[in-house]
Amino acid sequence: MRSEELGETLLPKRLALPIFASDPLSSVAYATQEILLVLTVGGTAFLYLTPWIAACVVALMVVVVASYRQVVYAYPSGGGSYEVVSSNLGPNAGLVVAASLLVDYVMTVAVSVASGVANVISALPGLADYRVGMAVGFVVLLAAINLRGVRESGNAFAAPTYLFIGAMLLMIVTGLVRVALGDPPVASSAGYGIVPVPGKDSLAGLGLLLLALRAFASGCTALTGVEAISNGVPAFRRPKSRNAATTMAAMGIIAVVMFAGVTALALVSDVHITEDGCRLTGYPDCASAPQQTVIAQLAASVFGGDHSVLFYLVQAATALVLILAANTAFNGFPLLASILAEHRYLPRQLHTRGDRLAFSNGIIALAVVAAALLWLYDADVTSLIHLYILGVFTSFTLSQIGMVRHWNGLLRAETRPAVRGAAHRARIINGFGALTTALVLVIVLLTKFTQGAWLAVVAATLLWLMMRAIRRHYDAVAEELAVEDPHAETVRPSRVHGIVLVSRVHKPTLRALGYAQAFRPDSLEALSVAVEREATDALREDWAAFEIPVPLKVLDSPFREITRPVVGYVREQRRAHPHEAVAVFIPEYVVGHWWEQLLHNQSALWLKSRLLFTPGVMVISVPWQLSSSGRADHPSRRAPGAVRRGEPAGDTDRTPRSGR
């Protein structure tokens, strides 16, 4: 796609919702379960806390959504929390948010895909042994779809997201109707008892408070991905801010309804679930048989068993949306990485759009890291969840503090009553959001740090240090390359000495000599290295027989090295004539197959890599195309990137490779 077609990829609200909000919407599938997993450490004694914890999660989601709607209007250029914090709290604080979000985007992919695979296994237990392979395969599939472009991925993911919303609402409404009619659903695990973790069945006072806080922190996974819409405002159709704010409000309403409904049904149907299945008394084959997820138990209890059509519909929709929820990260991570690269905190390659106008390098980087995490943690949701949400609430808190400062600055400069009134209201919303998210951040740190969240802290810290180092490097390079005196920088060398590297007399050598002569250096010589006496004697004989009008110099190499004698000779020329430039011409083969590259001597690559570090030396490759490389002239489909690189239509997907 041409750059001018970028406007055609802008999203209507119906596509923006599944693209940017699939993560918080799909979190409904495991947020309630995470609350129950924590509370059941005390058996069934503390399950009465579930509705209160769920109510706190709902209230927090309302506050966060309202707060981020202010961000969308105040900063419509994208960047979300990073831009807000950088503009109002300084670049270092902005990098803290950026590092936290990048880590959390990776965790979003890992947790969403692992949870989706867990739901697949709940419906098809025979696939349990293929958990990791399935998870990594889904990540690869998601990356491939996103590489096709934002709009294409939205079209692909819209149907599963809306199917999930419909299936969940159908299950919730059906279950509540059954409750109203006096026939409440009963979960398959309702008859199992729960053996408390030793010492956890009689918690009181501070211990009970910490357990409730830990359950609340786990339930806050329902808020992951809420900020993605504020990062992606530029991807919306005009009016961008209004459409983004409307989409965010719709996301918040749907997520709250589904989370509250699932939690209510879980309590009504008496769902029992534990981290260790063997703590469920009466659970058969607890050591090897995986427990059904909360959603699977609810669907089975509401729709008449785990072999009904609607049960499989709910499981399929849940598994799909959980896997596709990673798409929120596949849109947020590359976009944020692009902004950071534009600000010189990440490699510039991450700012480049691919053939389909997607940030391809960021998509690939995210997929690689997320797949590695899934492999490392065996795609286990419980293990991965402890690394989660810390970054989200770090960005939430700093973003809301930054918005308060933003409104303070606006109020100091604004005199119109209507604008000041709106700013006052917005400041109250963001101030309350800052207080609540800061409290949750402290709770998450206290309850999850020792369980694995410290790894997320370490990763974010290392990423912050790396981005600072990259920025220092780019700044130093820019300062070094800045032109101070144009006349001094464009002074020509007094002379140019040409050197053609030769190993024997053949067509590539003669072409390199001809090109070097056309270059018209002030002096020209051919240079070879005597590694084998017979080959050197043959070279001298052929040189004389062909009457080549270029002097041949042969360097002795008693230890059979090529690179060191050549580099030493070139540097000696530079020391002897510091005001002259040296142009080194290297003939190279160009092959058409990767395996041919392995069959040819790579001394040219070593020579170039060493000579490039020598000031005043120009290295010039003179290619000779072997017959296999002629395939590149045959009509075929264009390779990825061919259009963007300006290759003619005749190029193939085989990129010629060069080797000495």
XYZ file of C-alpha atoms in Angstrom, residues 32-559:
528
model
C -13.579 -13.622 38.207
C -11.604 -16.850 38.167
C -8.502 -15.092 39.486
C -10.498 -13.672 42.423
C -11.845 -17.123 43.292
C -8.412 -18.765 43.019
C -7.087 -16.418 45.693
C -10.061 -16.655 48.042
C -10.220 -20.460 47.955
C -6.860 -20.762 49.710
C -9.033 -20.669 52.839
C -11.491 -23.247 51.511
C -15.005 -21.878 51.145
C -14.752 -19.689 54.247
C -13.895 -16.476 52.413
C -15.984 -16.762 49.244
C -18.448 -14.313 50.796
C -15.906 -11.580 49.980
C -16.309 -12.153 46.234
C -19.194 -9.721 45.543
C -17.508 -6.936 47.530
C -14.215 -7.400 45.712
C -16.029 -7.508 42.363
C -17.865 -4.286 43.253
C -14.528 -2.585 43.963
C -13.176 -3.772 40.598
C -16.265 -2.405 38.815
C -15.965 0.960 40.592
C -12.281 1.142 39.660
C -13.046 0.366 36.021
C -15.621 3.177 35.892
C -13.077 5.623 37.341
C -10.304 4.550 34.948
C -12.520 4.693 31.858
C -13.797 8.154 32.826
C -10.227 9.321 33.422
C -8.934 8.052 30.094
C -11.787 9.724 28.242
C -10.210 12.984 29.422
C -6.842 11.832 28.024
C -8.417 11.113 24.633
C -9.756 14.664 24.351
C -6.662 16.390 25.766
C -4.066 14.420 23.751
C -5.624 13.314 20.442
C -2.283 12.743 18.719
C -1.816 9.296 20.280
C 0.834 8.144 22.696
C -1.687 7.963 25.531
C -0.121 7.703 28.968
C 3.410 8.125 27.588
C 2.647 11.466 25.965
C 0.648 12.713 28.968
C 3.387 11.889 31.455
C 6.257 13.073 29.241
C 4.536 16.423 28.628
C 3.592 17.081 32.245
C 6.010 15.135 34.459
C 9.144 15.070 32.306
C 10.831 12.608 29.923
C 12.208 10.309 32.625
C 8.753 9.731 34.094
C 7.446 9.253 30.552
C 10.014 6.517 29.996
C 8.870 4.793 33.192
C 5.369 4.634 31.720
C 6.666 3.528 28.320
C 8.805 0.742 29.797
C 5.930 -0.436 32.001
C 3.487 -0.479 29.091
C 5.866 -2.293 26.737
C 6.397 -5.026 29.345
C 2.670 -5.231 29.979
C 1.849 -5.472 26.284
C 4.103 -8.516 26.091
C 2.332 -9.982 29.127
C -1.050 -9.245 27.529
C -0.172 -11.448 24.574
C 1.218 -14.213 26.772
C -1.654 -14.254 29.298
C -4.441 -13.866 26.723
C -3.149 -16.653 24.502
C -2.419 -18.949 27.468
C -5.921 -18.349 28.835
C -7.473 -18.988 25.426
C -5.596 -22.280 25.120
C -6.772 -23.201 28.646
C -10.392 -22.729 27.503
C -9.761 -24.897 24.448
C -8.379 -27.611 26.724
C -11.428 -27.264 29.016
C -13.602 -28.287 26.067
C -11.090 -30.768 24.584
C -8.960 -32.202 27.454
C -7.065 -34.468 25.060
C -5.134 -31.437 23.797
C -3.514 -30.747 27.192
C -0.156 -32.190 26.093
C 0.020 -29.711 23.208
C -0.543 -26.595 25.322
C 2.760 -24.828 24.577
C 2.798 -25.654 20.873
C -0.764 -24.387 20.439
C 0.019 -21.169 22.316
C 3.115 -20.377 20.245
C 1.241 -21.252 17.042
C -1.544 -18.811 17.909
C 1.007 -16.035 18.532
C 2.538 -16.657 15.102
C -0.927 -16.593 13.517
C -1.809 -13.302 15.237
C 1.454 -11.727 14.092
C 0.824 -12.841 10.509
C -2.688 -11.361 10.492
C -1.497 -8.064 11.977
C 1.265 -7.807 9.395
C -1.515 -7.516 6.824
C -2.460 -4.112 8.282
C -4.677 -2.542 10.938
C -7.914 -2.517 8.972
C -7.468 -6.080 7.749
C -6.832 -7.317 11.296
C -9.952 -5.435 12.438
C -12.070 -7.176 9.818
C -10.623 -10.537 10.860
C -11.142 -9.994 14.590
C -14.485 -8.156 14.636
C -16.709 -11.224 14.240
C -15.102 -13.310 17.053
C -15.228 -10.352 19.471
C -18.884 -9.638 18.819
C -19.614 -13.381 18.935
C -18.022 -13.508 22.396
C -20.024 -10.516 23.623
C -23.223 -12.085 22.326
C -22.436 -15.520 23.796
C -21.565 -14.076 27.199
C -24.679 -11.904 27.357
C -26.803 -14.879 26.280
C -25.285 -17.010 29.044
C -25.695 -14.289 31.692
C -29.296 -13.469 30.741
C -30.260 -17.155 30.521
C -28.671 -17.890 33.895
C -30.334 -14.940 35.626
C -33.707 -15.817 34.085
C -33.331 -19.343 35.470
C -32.555 -17.861 38.882
C -35.678 -15.669 38.683
C -37.781 -18.713 37.746
C -36.497 -20.687 40.739
C -34.220 -23.018 38.753
C -30.713 -21.660 39.410
C -27.832 -23.279 37.517
C -25.502 -25.514 39.541
C -21.810 -25.800 38.601
C -20.232 -29.221 38.151
C -17.759 -28.361 40.931
C -20.434 -27.295 43.424
C -20.441 -30.736 45.054
C -16.677 -30.713 45.656
C -15.322 -29.536 48.972
C -12.197 -27.383 49.185
C -9.321 -28.277 51.476
C -7.821 -25.016 52.826
C -4.118 -24.308 52.514
C -2.619 -25.081 55.941
C -2.851 -22.024 58.184
C -5.158 -20.109 55.810
C -8.544 -21.336 57.032
C -8.677 -19.149 60.130
C -7.394 -15.824 58.862
C -8.620 -12.729 60.658
C -7.709 -9.090 61.030
C -4.637 -8.105 59.031
C -4.297 -11.561 57.466
C -7.849 -11.456 56.129
C -7.334 -7.914 54.858
C -4.197 -8.961 52.957
C -6.041 -11.925 51.426
C -8.863 -9.630 50.279
C -6.360 -7.148 48.855
C -4.553 -9.921 47.017
C -7.871 -11.126 45.532
C -8.682 -7.540 44.516
C -5.290 -7.159 42.849
C -5.896 -10.370 40.870
C -9.376 -9.188 39.870
C -7.899 -5.965 38.549
C -6.707 -7.947 35.526
C -10.130 -6.934 34.180
C -8.659 -3.453 33.574
C -5.755 -4.511 31.397
C -5.755 -2.870 27.986
C -8.096 -0.010 28.921
C -5.425 2.522 27.917
C -4.993 1.059 24.410
C -7.681 3.300 22.907
C -5.890 6.431 24.157
C -2.719 5.193 22.435
C -4.534 4.593 19.166
C -6.560 7.794 18.691
C -4.811 8.572 15.341
C -6.183 5.289 13.946
C -9.812 6.468 14.321
C -11.869 8.210 11.684
C -12.679 11.881 12.181
C -13.677 13.292 14.592
C -10.956 11.197 16.163
C -11.270 12.222 19.818
C -15.043 11.920 19.915
C -15.040 8.526 18.208
C -12.286 7.266 20.522
C -14.132 8.517 23.622
C -17.383 6.895 22.457
C -15.604 3.607 21.824
C -13.995 3.748 25.260
C -17.368 4.362 26.935
C -18.911 1.435 25.039
C -16.006 -0.774 26.074
C -16.408 0.204 29.735
C -20.161 -0.445 29.794
C -19.879 -3.846 28.078
C -16.946 -4.959 30.263
C -18.705 -3.940 33.509
C -21.948 -5.720 32.543
C -20.155 -8.927 31.558
C -17.808 -8.976 34.573
C -20.634 -8.349 37.039
C -22.822 -10.949 35.330
C -20.146 -13.654 35.307
C -19.299 -13.020 38.961
C -22.970 -13.158 39.956
C -23.483 -16.438 38.089
C -20.323 -17.912 39.619
C -21.701 -17.211 43.102
C -25.209 -18.436 42.288
C -23.986 -21.675 40.686
C -21.468 -22.260 43.512
C -18.373 -22.592 41.333
C -15.376 -24.093 43.142
C -11.914 -23.764 41.623
C -8.427 -23.933 43.134
C -4.850 -23.529 41.961
C -4.213 -27.171 42.908
C -6.975 -29.474 41.711
C -6.108 -32.005 44.417
C -7.490 -29.591 47.041
C -10.966 -30.260 45.624
C -12.303 -33.184 47.655
C -13.898 -35.761 45.386
C -12.307 -34.394 42.189
C -11.369 -37.433 40.051
C -7.792 -37.902 38.838
C -6.750 -34.528 40.232
C -3.071 -35.043 39.427
C -3.527 -35.189 35.653
C -7.052 -34.019 34.727
C -7.191 -30.204 34.219
C -9.961 -28.279 35.976
C -12.600 -26.613 33.847
C -12.370 -22.838 33.787
C -15.058 -20.745 35.469
C -16.555 -19.824 32.086
C -16.703 -23.494 31.059
C -18.433 -24.466 34.315
C -20.941 -21.643 33.964
C -21.736 -22.481 30.328
C -22.229 -26.151 31.209
C -24.475 -25.336 34.179
C -26.578 -22.760 32.311
C -27.003 -24.628 29.006
C -27.520 -28.163 30.303
C -24.131 -29.863 30.351
C -20.743 -29.798 28.707
C -21.924 -31.556 25.547
C -24.569 -29.036 24.513
C -24.227 -26.922 21.388
C -24.369 -23.653 23.326
C -21.637 -24.881 25.690
C -19.305 -25.395 22.749
C -20.387 -22.053 21.300
C -19.414 -20.238 24.525
C -16.123 -22.125 24.774
C -15.237 -21.509 21.147
C -16.114 -17.809 21.388
C -14.182 -17.457 24.661
C -11.100 -19.234 23.356
C -11.181 -17.162 20.166
C -11.576 -13.812 21.888
C -8.916 -14.595 24.493
C -6.432 -15.440 21.784
C -7.510 -12.458 19.699
C -7.381 -10.226 22.792
C -3.667 -10.246 22.248
C -4.503 -8.103 19.225
C -4.870 -5.134 21.584
C -1.177 -5.519 22.352
C -0.331 -6.141 18.690
C -1.767 -2.693 17.967
C -0.581 -0.888 21.101
C 2.992 -2.188 21.317
C 4.072 -1.343 17.731
C 2.420 2.092 17.896
C 4.062 2.994 21.211
C 7.390 1.582 20.023
C 7.073 3.719 16.875
C 6.555 6.878 18.945
C 9.519 5.988 21.163
C 11.650 5.341 18.078
C 10.608 8.706 16.654
C 11.773 10.272 19.927
C 15.055 8.319 19.581
C 14.503 6.068 22.611
C 14.274 2.878 20.524
C 15.932 1.826 17.234
C 14.672 3.815 14.271
C 13.608 0.636 12.485
C 10.620 0.422 14.826
C 9.281 3.715 13.394
C 9.125 2.383 9.838
C 5.825 1.171 8.393
C 5.836 -2.012 6.343
C 4.267 -2.767 2.968
C 0.771 -2.862 4.455
C 1.300 0.356 6.451
C 1.637 -1.614 9.707
C 4.638 -1.247 12.020
C 6.016 -4.624 10.977
C 9.212 -4.627 13.045
C 7.313 -3.904 16.257
C 4.807 -6.676 15.506
C 7.580 -9.202 14.937
C 9.496 -8.136 18.058
C 6.376 -8.498 20.219
C 5.594 -11.939 18.792
C 9.119 -13.238 19.410
C 9.276 -12.096 23.056
C 5.726 -13.273 23.871
C 6.346 -16.697 22.302
C 9.535 -17.041 24.339
C 7.609 -16.265 27.550
C 4.930 -18.826 26.724
C 7.576 -21.456 26.109
C 9.460 -20.534 29.304
C 6.341 -20.681 31.524
C 4.704 -23.652 29.746
C 1.779 -21.397 28.731
C 0.459 -21.580 32.305
C -1.956 -18.738 33.110
C -1.420 -18.909 36.878
C 2.351 -18.541 36.509
C 2.108 -15.698 34.004
C -0.624 -13.735 35.774
C 1.728 -12.770 38.614
C 3.859 -10.799 36.128
C 0.789 -8.969 34.911
C -1.027 -5.649 35.611
C 1.873 -4.005 37.508
C 2.816 -1.998 34.431
C -0.806 -1.123 33.714
C -1.353 0.531 37.078
C 2.025 2.259 36.956
C 0.937 3.939 33.719
C -2.589 4.561 35.065
C -1.275 6.359 38.143
C 1.371 8.506 36.460
C -1.003 9.336 33.612
C -3.696 10.623 35.963
C -1.152 12.684 37.933
C 0.045 14.128 34.636
C -3.517 15.005 33.633
C -4.031 16.855 36.925
C -0.960 18.960 36.135
C -2.267 19.460 32.603
C -5.547 20.905 33.897
C -3.686 23.031 36.457
C -1.686 24.616 33.653
C -4.815 25.169 31.572
C -6.617 26.828 34.493
C -3.720 29.228 35.047
C -3.926 30.436 31.438
C -7.682 30.198 30.734
C -10.186 32.945 31.588
C -13.392 31.773 29.860
C -15.875 30.514 32.496
C -17.208 27.615 30.418
C -13.743 26.258 29.669
C -12.634 26.696 33.276
C -15.704 24.827 34.520
C -15.012 21.893 32.207
C -11.350 21.873 33.276
C -12.333 21.838 36.963
C -14.591 18.834 36.407
C -11.942 17.015 34.422
C -9.327 17.713 37.120
C -11.603 16.217 39.787
C -12.104 13.075 37.690
C -8.387 12.668 37.025
C -7.445 13.490 40.613
C -9.781 10.811 41.950
C -8.437 8.418 39.318
C -4.872 9.120 40.417
C -5.691 8.393 44.068
C -7.512 5.135 43.349
C -5.009 3.757 40.845
C -2.098 4.683 43.141
C -3.780 2.730 45.935
C -4.229 -0.260 43.631
C -0.588 0.005 42.514
C 0.543 -0.221 46.144
C -1.765 -3.197 46.697
C -0.425 -4.965 43.591
C 3.164 -4.375 44.690
C 2.496 -5.675 48.210
C 0.545 -8.751 47.158
C 2.258 -9.822 43.931
C 5.872 -8.671 44.210
C 7.243 -11.826 45.831
C 5.066 -14.070 43.647
C 6.782 -13.043 40.420
C 5.902 -9.388 39.868
C 9.499 -8.515 40.735
C 10.480 -9.941 37.339
C 8.229 -7.385 35.622
C 9.837 -4.628 37.730
C 13.320 -5.797 36.751
C 12.352 -6.055 33.062
C 10.838 -2.550 33.050
C 13.902 -1.138 34.830
C 16.295 -2.712 32.327
C 14.152 -1.458 29.459
C 14.159 2.061 30.948
C 17.965 2.002 31.211
C 18.264 0.668 27.657
C 16.042 3.425 26.243
C 18.073 6.070 28.051
C 21.272 4.595 26.612
C 19.806 4.518 23.081
C 18.795 8.173 23.353
C 22.279 9.145 24.560
C 23.769 7.293 21.600
C 21.507 8.984 19.049
C 22.178 12.395 20.623
C 25.930 11.801 20.547
C 25.811 10.700 16.903
C 23.702 13.719 15.917
C 26.155 16.046 17.653
C 29.102 14.351 15.989
C 27.544 14.543 12.507
C 26.335 18.133 12.755
C 27.983 20.408 10.155
C 29.828 23.306 11.813
C 31.903 24.631 8.895
C 30.567 23.559 5.450
C 33.783 24.596 3.703
C 36.008 22.584 6.011
C 33.792 19.508 5.797
C 33.871 19.425 1.957
C 37.665 19.654 1.472
C 38.803 17.168 -1.179
C 41.657 14.741 -0.546
C 44.882 15.728 -2.295
C 45.061 12.401 -4.175
C 43.152 9.129 -4.444
C 45.040 5.850 -4.466
C 43.118 2.882 -5.871
C 43.671 -0.721 -4.776
C 41.977 -3.675 -6.481
C 41.982 -6.904 -4.472
C 42.628 -9.962 -6.647
C 43.041 -13.681 -6.033
C 43.354 -14.867 -9.639
C 42.678 -13.606 -13.141
C 39.049 -14.251 -14.046
C 36.038 -12.240 -15.206
C 35.186 -10.678 -11.816
C 38.802 -9.510 -11.468
C 38.850 -7.936 -14.931
C 35.531 -6.185 -14.273
C 36.849 -4.759 -10.995
C 40.004 -3.527 -12.737
C 37.966 -1.917 -15.505
C 35.666 -0.181 -13.030
C 38.632 1.029 -10.972
C 40.239 2.507 -14.097
C 36.962 4.229 -15.024
C 37.003 5.694 -11.539
C 40.226 7.511 -12.571
C 42.222 7.420 -9.324
C 45.562 9.244 -9.259
C 47.322 5.910 -8.834
C 46.128 2.317 -9.124
C 47.542 -1.048 -8.162
C 46.329 -4.619 -7.802
C 46.880 -6.340 -4.468
C 47.012 -10.056 -3.675
C 48.065 -12.173 -0.703
C 50.457 -15.115 -1.103
C 48.742 -17.881 0.813
C 49.723 -20.758 -1.515
C 52.918 -20.542 -3.590
C 51.457 -22.380 -6.613
C 48.400 -20.110 -6.799
C 50.562 -16.993 -6.452
C 52.918 -18.147 -9.238
C 49.906 -18.862 -11.479
C 48.521 -15.396 -10.781
C 51.808 -13.727 -11.750
C 52.013 -15.776 -14.960
C 48.430 -14.936 -15.969
C 48.979 -11.284 -15.106
C 51.947 -11.126 -17.484
C 50.233 -13.218 -20.159
C 47.162 -10.944 -20.241
C 49.405 -7.863 -20.251
C 47.256 -6.143 -17.647
C 48.435 -2.490 -17.439
C 48.095 -2.295 -13.640
C 51.028 -3.069 -11.341
C 50.506 -6.192 -9.201
C 51.719 -6.250 -5.602
C 51.790 -9.522 -3.665
C 51.865 -9.503 0.133
C 53.575 -12.309 1.979
C 51.449 -14.228 4.535
C 53.472 -16.871 6.377
C 50.498 -17.730 8.619
